PDB file of C-alpha atoms in Angstrom:
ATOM      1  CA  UNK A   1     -73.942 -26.546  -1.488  1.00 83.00           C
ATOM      2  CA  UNK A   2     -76.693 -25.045  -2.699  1.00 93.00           C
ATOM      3  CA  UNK A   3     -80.412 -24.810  -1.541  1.00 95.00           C
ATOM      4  CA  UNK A   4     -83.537 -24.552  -3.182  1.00 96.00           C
ATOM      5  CA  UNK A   5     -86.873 -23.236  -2.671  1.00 97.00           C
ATOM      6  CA  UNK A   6     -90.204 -22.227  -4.073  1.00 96.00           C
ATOM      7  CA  UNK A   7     -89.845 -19.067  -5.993  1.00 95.00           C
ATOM      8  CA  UNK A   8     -92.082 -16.074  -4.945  1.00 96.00           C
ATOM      9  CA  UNK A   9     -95.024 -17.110  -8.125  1.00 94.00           C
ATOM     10  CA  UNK A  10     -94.339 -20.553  -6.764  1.00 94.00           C
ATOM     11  CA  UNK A  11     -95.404 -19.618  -2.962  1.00 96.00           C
ATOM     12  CA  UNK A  12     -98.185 -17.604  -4.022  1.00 96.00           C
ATOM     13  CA  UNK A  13     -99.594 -20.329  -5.793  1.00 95.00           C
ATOM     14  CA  UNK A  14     -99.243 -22.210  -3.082  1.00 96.00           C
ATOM     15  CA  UNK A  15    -101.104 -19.684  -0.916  1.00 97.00           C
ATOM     16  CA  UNK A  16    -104.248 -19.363  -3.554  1.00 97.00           C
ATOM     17  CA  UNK A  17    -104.848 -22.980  -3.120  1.00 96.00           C
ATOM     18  CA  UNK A  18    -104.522 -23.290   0.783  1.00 97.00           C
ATOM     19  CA  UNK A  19    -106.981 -20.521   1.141  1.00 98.00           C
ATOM     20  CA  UNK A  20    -109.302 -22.440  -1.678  1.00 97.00           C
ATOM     21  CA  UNK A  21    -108.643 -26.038   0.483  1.00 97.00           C
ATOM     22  CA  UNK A  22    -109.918 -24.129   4.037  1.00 97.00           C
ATOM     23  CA  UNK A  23    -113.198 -22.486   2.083  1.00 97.00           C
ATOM     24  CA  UNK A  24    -113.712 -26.025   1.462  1.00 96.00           C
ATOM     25  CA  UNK A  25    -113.168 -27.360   4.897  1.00 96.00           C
ATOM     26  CA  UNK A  26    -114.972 -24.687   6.209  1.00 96.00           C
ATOM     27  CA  UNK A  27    -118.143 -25.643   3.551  1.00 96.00           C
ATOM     28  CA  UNK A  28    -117.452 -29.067   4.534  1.00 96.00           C
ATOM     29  CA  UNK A  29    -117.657 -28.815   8.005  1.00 94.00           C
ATOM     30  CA  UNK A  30    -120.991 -26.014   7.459  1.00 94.00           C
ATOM     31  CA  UNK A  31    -122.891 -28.391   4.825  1.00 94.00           C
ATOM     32  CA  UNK A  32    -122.252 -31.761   6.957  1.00 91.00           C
ATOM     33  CA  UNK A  33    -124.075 -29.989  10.011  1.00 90.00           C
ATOM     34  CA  UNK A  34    -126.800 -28.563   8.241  1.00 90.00           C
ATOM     35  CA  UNK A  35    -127.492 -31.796   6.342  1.00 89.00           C
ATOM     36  CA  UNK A  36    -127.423 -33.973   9.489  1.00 87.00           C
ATOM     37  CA  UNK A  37    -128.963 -31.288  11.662  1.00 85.00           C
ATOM     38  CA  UNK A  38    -126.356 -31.894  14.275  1.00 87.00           C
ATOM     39  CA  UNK A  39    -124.575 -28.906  16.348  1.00 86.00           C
ATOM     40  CA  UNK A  40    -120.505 -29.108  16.819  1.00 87.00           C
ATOM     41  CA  UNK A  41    -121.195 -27.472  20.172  1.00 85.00           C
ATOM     42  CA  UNK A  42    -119.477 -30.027  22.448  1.00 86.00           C
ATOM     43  CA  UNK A  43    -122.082 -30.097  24.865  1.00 87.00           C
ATOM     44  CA  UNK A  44    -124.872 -30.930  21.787  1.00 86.00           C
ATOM     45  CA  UNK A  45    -122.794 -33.129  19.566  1.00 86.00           C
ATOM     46  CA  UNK A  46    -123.471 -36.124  20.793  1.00 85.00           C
ATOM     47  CA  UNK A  47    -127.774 -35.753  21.392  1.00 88.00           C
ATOM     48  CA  UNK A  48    -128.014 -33.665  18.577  1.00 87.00           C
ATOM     49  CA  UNK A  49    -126.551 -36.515  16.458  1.00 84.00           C
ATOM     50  CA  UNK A  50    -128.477 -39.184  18.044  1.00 85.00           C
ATOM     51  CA  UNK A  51    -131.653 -36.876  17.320  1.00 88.00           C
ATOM     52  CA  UNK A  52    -130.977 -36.684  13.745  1.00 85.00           C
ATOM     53  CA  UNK A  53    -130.509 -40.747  13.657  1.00 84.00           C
ATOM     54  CA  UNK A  54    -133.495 -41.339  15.806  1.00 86.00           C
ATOM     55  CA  UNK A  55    -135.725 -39.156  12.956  1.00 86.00           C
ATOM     56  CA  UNK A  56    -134.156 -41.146  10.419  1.00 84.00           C
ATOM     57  CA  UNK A  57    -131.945 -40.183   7.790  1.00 81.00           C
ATOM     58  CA  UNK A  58    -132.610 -40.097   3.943  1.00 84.00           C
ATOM     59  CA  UNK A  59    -130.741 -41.038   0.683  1.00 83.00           C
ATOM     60  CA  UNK A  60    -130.921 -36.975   0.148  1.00 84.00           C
ATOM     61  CA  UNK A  61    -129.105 -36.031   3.839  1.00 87.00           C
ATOM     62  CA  UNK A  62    -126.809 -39.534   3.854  1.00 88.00           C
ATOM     63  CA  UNK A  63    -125.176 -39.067   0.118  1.00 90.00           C
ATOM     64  CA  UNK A  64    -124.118 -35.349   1.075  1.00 91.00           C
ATOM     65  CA  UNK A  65    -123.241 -35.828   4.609  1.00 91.00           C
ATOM     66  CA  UNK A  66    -120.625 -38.791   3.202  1.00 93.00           C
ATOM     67  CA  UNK A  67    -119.501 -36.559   0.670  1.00 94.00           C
ATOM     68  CA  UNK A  68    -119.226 -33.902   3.025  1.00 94.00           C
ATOM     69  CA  UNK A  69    -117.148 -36.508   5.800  1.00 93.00           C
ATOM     70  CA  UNK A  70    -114.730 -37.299   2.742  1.00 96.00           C
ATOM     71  CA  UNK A  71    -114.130 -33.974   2.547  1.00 96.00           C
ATOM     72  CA  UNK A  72    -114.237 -33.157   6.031  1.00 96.00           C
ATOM     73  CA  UNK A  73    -111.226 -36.037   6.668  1.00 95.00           C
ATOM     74  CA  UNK A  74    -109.398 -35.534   3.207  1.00 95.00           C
ATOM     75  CA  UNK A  75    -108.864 -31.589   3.139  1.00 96.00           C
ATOM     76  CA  UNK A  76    -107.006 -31.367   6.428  1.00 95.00           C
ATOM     77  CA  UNK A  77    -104.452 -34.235   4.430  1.00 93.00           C
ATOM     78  CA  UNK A  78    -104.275 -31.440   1.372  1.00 94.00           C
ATOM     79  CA  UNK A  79    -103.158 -28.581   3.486  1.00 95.00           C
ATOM     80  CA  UNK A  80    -100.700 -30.706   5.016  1.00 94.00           C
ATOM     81  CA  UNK A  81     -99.040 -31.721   1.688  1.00 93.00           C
ATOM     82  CA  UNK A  82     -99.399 -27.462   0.721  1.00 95.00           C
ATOM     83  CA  UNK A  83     -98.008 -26.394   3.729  1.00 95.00           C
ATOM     84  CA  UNK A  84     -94.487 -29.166   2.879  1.00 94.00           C
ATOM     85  CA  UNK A  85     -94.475 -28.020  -0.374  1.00 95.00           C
ATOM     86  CA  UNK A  86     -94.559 -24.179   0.919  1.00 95.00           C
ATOM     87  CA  UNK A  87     -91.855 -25.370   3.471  1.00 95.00           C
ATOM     88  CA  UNK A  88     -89.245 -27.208   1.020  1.00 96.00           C
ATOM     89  CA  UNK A  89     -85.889 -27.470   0.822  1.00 97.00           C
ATOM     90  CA  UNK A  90     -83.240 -29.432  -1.714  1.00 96.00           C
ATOM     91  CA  UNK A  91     -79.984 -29.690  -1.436  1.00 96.00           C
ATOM     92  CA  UNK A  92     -77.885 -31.940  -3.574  1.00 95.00           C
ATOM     93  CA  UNK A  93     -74.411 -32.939  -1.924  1.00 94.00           C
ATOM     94  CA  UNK A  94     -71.962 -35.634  -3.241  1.00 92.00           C
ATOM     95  CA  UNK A  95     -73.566 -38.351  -1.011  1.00 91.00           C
ATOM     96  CA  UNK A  96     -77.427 -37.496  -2.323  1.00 93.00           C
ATOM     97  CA  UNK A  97     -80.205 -35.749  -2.243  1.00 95.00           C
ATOM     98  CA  UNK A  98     -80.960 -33.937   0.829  1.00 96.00           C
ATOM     99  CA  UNK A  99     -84.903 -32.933   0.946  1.00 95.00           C
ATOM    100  CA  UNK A 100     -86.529 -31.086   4.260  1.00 95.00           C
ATOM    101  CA  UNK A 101     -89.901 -30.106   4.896  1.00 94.00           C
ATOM    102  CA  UNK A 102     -91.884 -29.217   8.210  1.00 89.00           C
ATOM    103  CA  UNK A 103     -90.507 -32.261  10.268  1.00 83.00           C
ATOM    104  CA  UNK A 104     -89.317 -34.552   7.076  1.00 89.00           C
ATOM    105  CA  UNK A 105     -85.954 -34.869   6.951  1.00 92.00           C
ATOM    106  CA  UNK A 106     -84.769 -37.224   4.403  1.00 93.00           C
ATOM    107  CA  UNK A 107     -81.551 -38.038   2.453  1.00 93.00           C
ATOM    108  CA  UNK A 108     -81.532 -39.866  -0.749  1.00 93.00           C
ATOM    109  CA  UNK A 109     -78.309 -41.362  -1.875  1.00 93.00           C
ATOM    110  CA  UNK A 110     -77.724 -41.133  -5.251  1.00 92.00           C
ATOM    111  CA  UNK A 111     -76.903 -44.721  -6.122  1.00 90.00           C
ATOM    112  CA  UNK A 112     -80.544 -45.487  -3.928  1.00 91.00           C
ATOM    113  CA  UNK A 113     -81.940 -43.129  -7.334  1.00 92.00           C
ATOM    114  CA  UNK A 114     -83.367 -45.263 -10.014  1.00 90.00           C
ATOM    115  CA  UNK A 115     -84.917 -42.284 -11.938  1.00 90.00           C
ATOM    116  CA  UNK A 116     -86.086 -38.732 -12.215  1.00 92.00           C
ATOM    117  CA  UNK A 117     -89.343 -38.619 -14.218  1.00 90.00           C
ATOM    118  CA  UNK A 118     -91.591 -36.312 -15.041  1.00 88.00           C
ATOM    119  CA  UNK A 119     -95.142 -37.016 -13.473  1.00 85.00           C
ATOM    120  CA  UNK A 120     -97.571 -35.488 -15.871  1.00 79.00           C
ATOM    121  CA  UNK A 121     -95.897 -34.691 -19.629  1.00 72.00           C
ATOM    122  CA  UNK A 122     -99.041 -32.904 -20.518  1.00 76.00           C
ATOM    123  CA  UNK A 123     -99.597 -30.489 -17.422  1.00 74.00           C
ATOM    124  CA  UNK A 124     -98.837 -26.324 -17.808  1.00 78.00           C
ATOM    125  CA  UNK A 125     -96.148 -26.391 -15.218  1.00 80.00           C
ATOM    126  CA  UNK A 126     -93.392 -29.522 -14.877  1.00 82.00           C
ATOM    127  CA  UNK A 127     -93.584 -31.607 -12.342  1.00 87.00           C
ATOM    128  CA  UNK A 128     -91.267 -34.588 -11.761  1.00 91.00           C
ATOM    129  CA  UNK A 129     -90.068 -37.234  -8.926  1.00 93.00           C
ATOM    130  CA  UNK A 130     -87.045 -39.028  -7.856  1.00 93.00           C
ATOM    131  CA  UNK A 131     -88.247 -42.581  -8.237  1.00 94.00           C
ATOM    132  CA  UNK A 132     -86.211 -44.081  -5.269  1.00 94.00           C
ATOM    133  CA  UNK A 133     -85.190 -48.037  -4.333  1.00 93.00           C
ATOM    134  CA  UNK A 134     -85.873 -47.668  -0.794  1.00 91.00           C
ATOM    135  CA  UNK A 135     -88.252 -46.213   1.751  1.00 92.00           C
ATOM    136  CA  UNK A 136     -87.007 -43.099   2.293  1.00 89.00           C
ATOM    137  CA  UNK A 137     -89.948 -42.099   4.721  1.00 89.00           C
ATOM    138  CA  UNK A 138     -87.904 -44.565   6.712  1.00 91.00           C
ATOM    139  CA  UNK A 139     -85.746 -41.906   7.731  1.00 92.00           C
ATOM    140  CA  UNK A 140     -88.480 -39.342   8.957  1.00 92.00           C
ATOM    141  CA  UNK A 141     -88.545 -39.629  12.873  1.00 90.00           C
ATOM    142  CA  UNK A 142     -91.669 -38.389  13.488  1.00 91.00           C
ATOM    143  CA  UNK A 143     -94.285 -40.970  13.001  1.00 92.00           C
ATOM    144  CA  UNK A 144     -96.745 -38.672  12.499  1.00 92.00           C
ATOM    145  CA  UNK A 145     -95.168 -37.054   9.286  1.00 91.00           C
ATOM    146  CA  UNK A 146     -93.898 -39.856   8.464  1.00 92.00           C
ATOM    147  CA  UNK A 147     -97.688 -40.592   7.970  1.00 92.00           C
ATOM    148  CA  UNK A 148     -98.613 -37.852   6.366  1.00 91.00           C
ATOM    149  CA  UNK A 149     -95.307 -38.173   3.773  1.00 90.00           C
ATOM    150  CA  UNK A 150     -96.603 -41.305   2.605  1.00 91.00           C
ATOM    151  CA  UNK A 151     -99.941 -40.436   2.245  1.00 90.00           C
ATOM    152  CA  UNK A 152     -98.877 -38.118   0.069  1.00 88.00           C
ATOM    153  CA  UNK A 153     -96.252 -39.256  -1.810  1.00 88.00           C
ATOM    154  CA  UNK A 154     -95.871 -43.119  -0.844  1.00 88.00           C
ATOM    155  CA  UNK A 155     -92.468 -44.370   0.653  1.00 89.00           C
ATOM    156  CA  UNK A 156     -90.248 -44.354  -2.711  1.00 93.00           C
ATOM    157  CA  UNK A 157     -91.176 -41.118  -4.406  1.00 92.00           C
ATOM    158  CA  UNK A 158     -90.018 -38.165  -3.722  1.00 93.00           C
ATOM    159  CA  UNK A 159     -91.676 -34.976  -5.570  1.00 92.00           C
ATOM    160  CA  UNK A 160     -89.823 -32.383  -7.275  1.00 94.00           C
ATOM    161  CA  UNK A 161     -92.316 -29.683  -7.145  1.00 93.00           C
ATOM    162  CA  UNK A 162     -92.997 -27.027  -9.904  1.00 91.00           C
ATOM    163  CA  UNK A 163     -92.774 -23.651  -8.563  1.00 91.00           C
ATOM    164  CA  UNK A 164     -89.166 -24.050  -7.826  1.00 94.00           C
ATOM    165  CA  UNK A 165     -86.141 -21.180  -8.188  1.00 95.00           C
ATOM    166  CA  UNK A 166     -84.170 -22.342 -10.229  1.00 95.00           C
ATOM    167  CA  UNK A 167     -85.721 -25.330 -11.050  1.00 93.00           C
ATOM    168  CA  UNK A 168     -83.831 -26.122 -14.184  1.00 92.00           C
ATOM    169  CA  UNK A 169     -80.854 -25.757 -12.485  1.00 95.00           C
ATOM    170  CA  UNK A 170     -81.663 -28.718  -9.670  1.00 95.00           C
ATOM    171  CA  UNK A 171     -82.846 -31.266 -12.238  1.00 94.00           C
ATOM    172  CA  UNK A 172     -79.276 -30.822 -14.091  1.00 94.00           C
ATOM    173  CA  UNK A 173     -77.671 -31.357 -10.818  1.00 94.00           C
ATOM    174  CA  UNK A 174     -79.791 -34.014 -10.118  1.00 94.00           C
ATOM    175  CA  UNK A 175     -79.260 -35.689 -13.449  1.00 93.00           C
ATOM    176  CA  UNK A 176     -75.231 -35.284 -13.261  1.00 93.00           C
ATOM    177  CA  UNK A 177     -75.140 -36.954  -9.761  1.00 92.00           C
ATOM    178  CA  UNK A 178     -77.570 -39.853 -10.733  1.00 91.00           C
ATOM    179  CA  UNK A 179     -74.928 -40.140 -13.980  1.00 90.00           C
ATOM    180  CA  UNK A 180     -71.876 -39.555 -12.323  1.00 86.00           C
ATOM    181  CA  UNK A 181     -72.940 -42.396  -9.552  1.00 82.00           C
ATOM    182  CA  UNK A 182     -73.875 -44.711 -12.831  1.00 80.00           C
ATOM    183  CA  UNK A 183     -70.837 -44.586 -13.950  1.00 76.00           C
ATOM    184  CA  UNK A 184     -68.830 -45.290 -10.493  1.00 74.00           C
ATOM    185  CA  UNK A 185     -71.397 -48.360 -10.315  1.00 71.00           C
ATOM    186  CA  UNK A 186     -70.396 -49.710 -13.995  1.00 72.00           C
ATOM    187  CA  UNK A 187     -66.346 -48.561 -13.773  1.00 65.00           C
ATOM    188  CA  UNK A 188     -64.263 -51.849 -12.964  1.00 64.00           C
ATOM    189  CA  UNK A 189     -62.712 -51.993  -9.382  1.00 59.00           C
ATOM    190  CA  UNK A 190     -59.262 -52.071  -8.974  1.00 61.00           C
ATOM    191  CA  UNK A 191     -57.920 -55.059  -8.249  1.00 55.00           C
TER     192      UNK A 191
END
């Protein structure tokens, strides 16, 4: 059985946009200070934020510093989803589709498949999903990523990401199995 990974292009990639996500959790985290005034010294969190509230806050500091919070909450979720992508790993086997990734261990049977579709026709690089019937971040022990799986992806997708080696190459297996296990479904059963 064969493995798959993300090519060399498709790590570096990768690595150009987790150093562009922590510039802009570190600018997050900079701008929401400054704008509120507040220090992220433990020991001056607290009465430095209650000083800023106490002077009263404007439209001009409150739309920012939300912006900025947004930010400040969503990146840390982006660099998670990187990070599995960087980490990776499909397998197809006769039973299904065998995917790991930093704590997410999941195996998707192939009659559990309903589809493999691309998720954006008109995008410079392919990138497709298995469109599944059940949860598969059902299997994924860790509650935590199981958390951060479905934030990502939701509980029946499961993403087939671009900068794959030999990308081509899964999707055809993919294809066969999710064939192969439509025909055993239709075929007649002995009697």
């Amino acid at each position: 059985m064969k493995t798959y990974r993300l090519s060399a292009a498709g790590r570096r990639n990768v690595l150009v946009l987790l150093v562009a996500a922590l510039l802009i959790w570190v600018f997050a985290l900079w701008s929401f200070a400054s704008t509120l005034r507040i220090s992220y010294n433990p020991l001056r969190f607290w009465p430095s934020l209650q000083e800023s509230l106490a002077q009263g806050l404007s439209v001009g500091q409150v739309a920012p510093a939300l912006l900025m919070l947004v930010l400040i909450v969503a990146t840390p979720l982006l660099i998670w989803a990187l990070l599995a992508e960087w980490a990776a790993a499909y397998t197809p086997t006769p039973d299904g589709l065998r995917f790991e990734s930093l704590g997410v261990r999941v195996i998707c049977p192939w009659d559990r498949v309903r589809a493999v579709q691309p998720v954006d026709a008109d995008a410079d690089e392919p990138f497709d999903e298995l469109l599944l019937d059940t949860d598969a971040s059902a299997q994924i022990a860790h509650p935590v990523a199981r958390f951060l799986h479905r934030q990502a992806w939701g509980s029946y997708r499961l993403p087939i990401y671009p900068g794959l080696e030999e990308r081509d190459e899964l999707l055809a297996a993919i294809r066969g199995a999710l064939e192969a296990a439509s025909h055993a479904r239709r075929a007649p059963s002995p009697a």
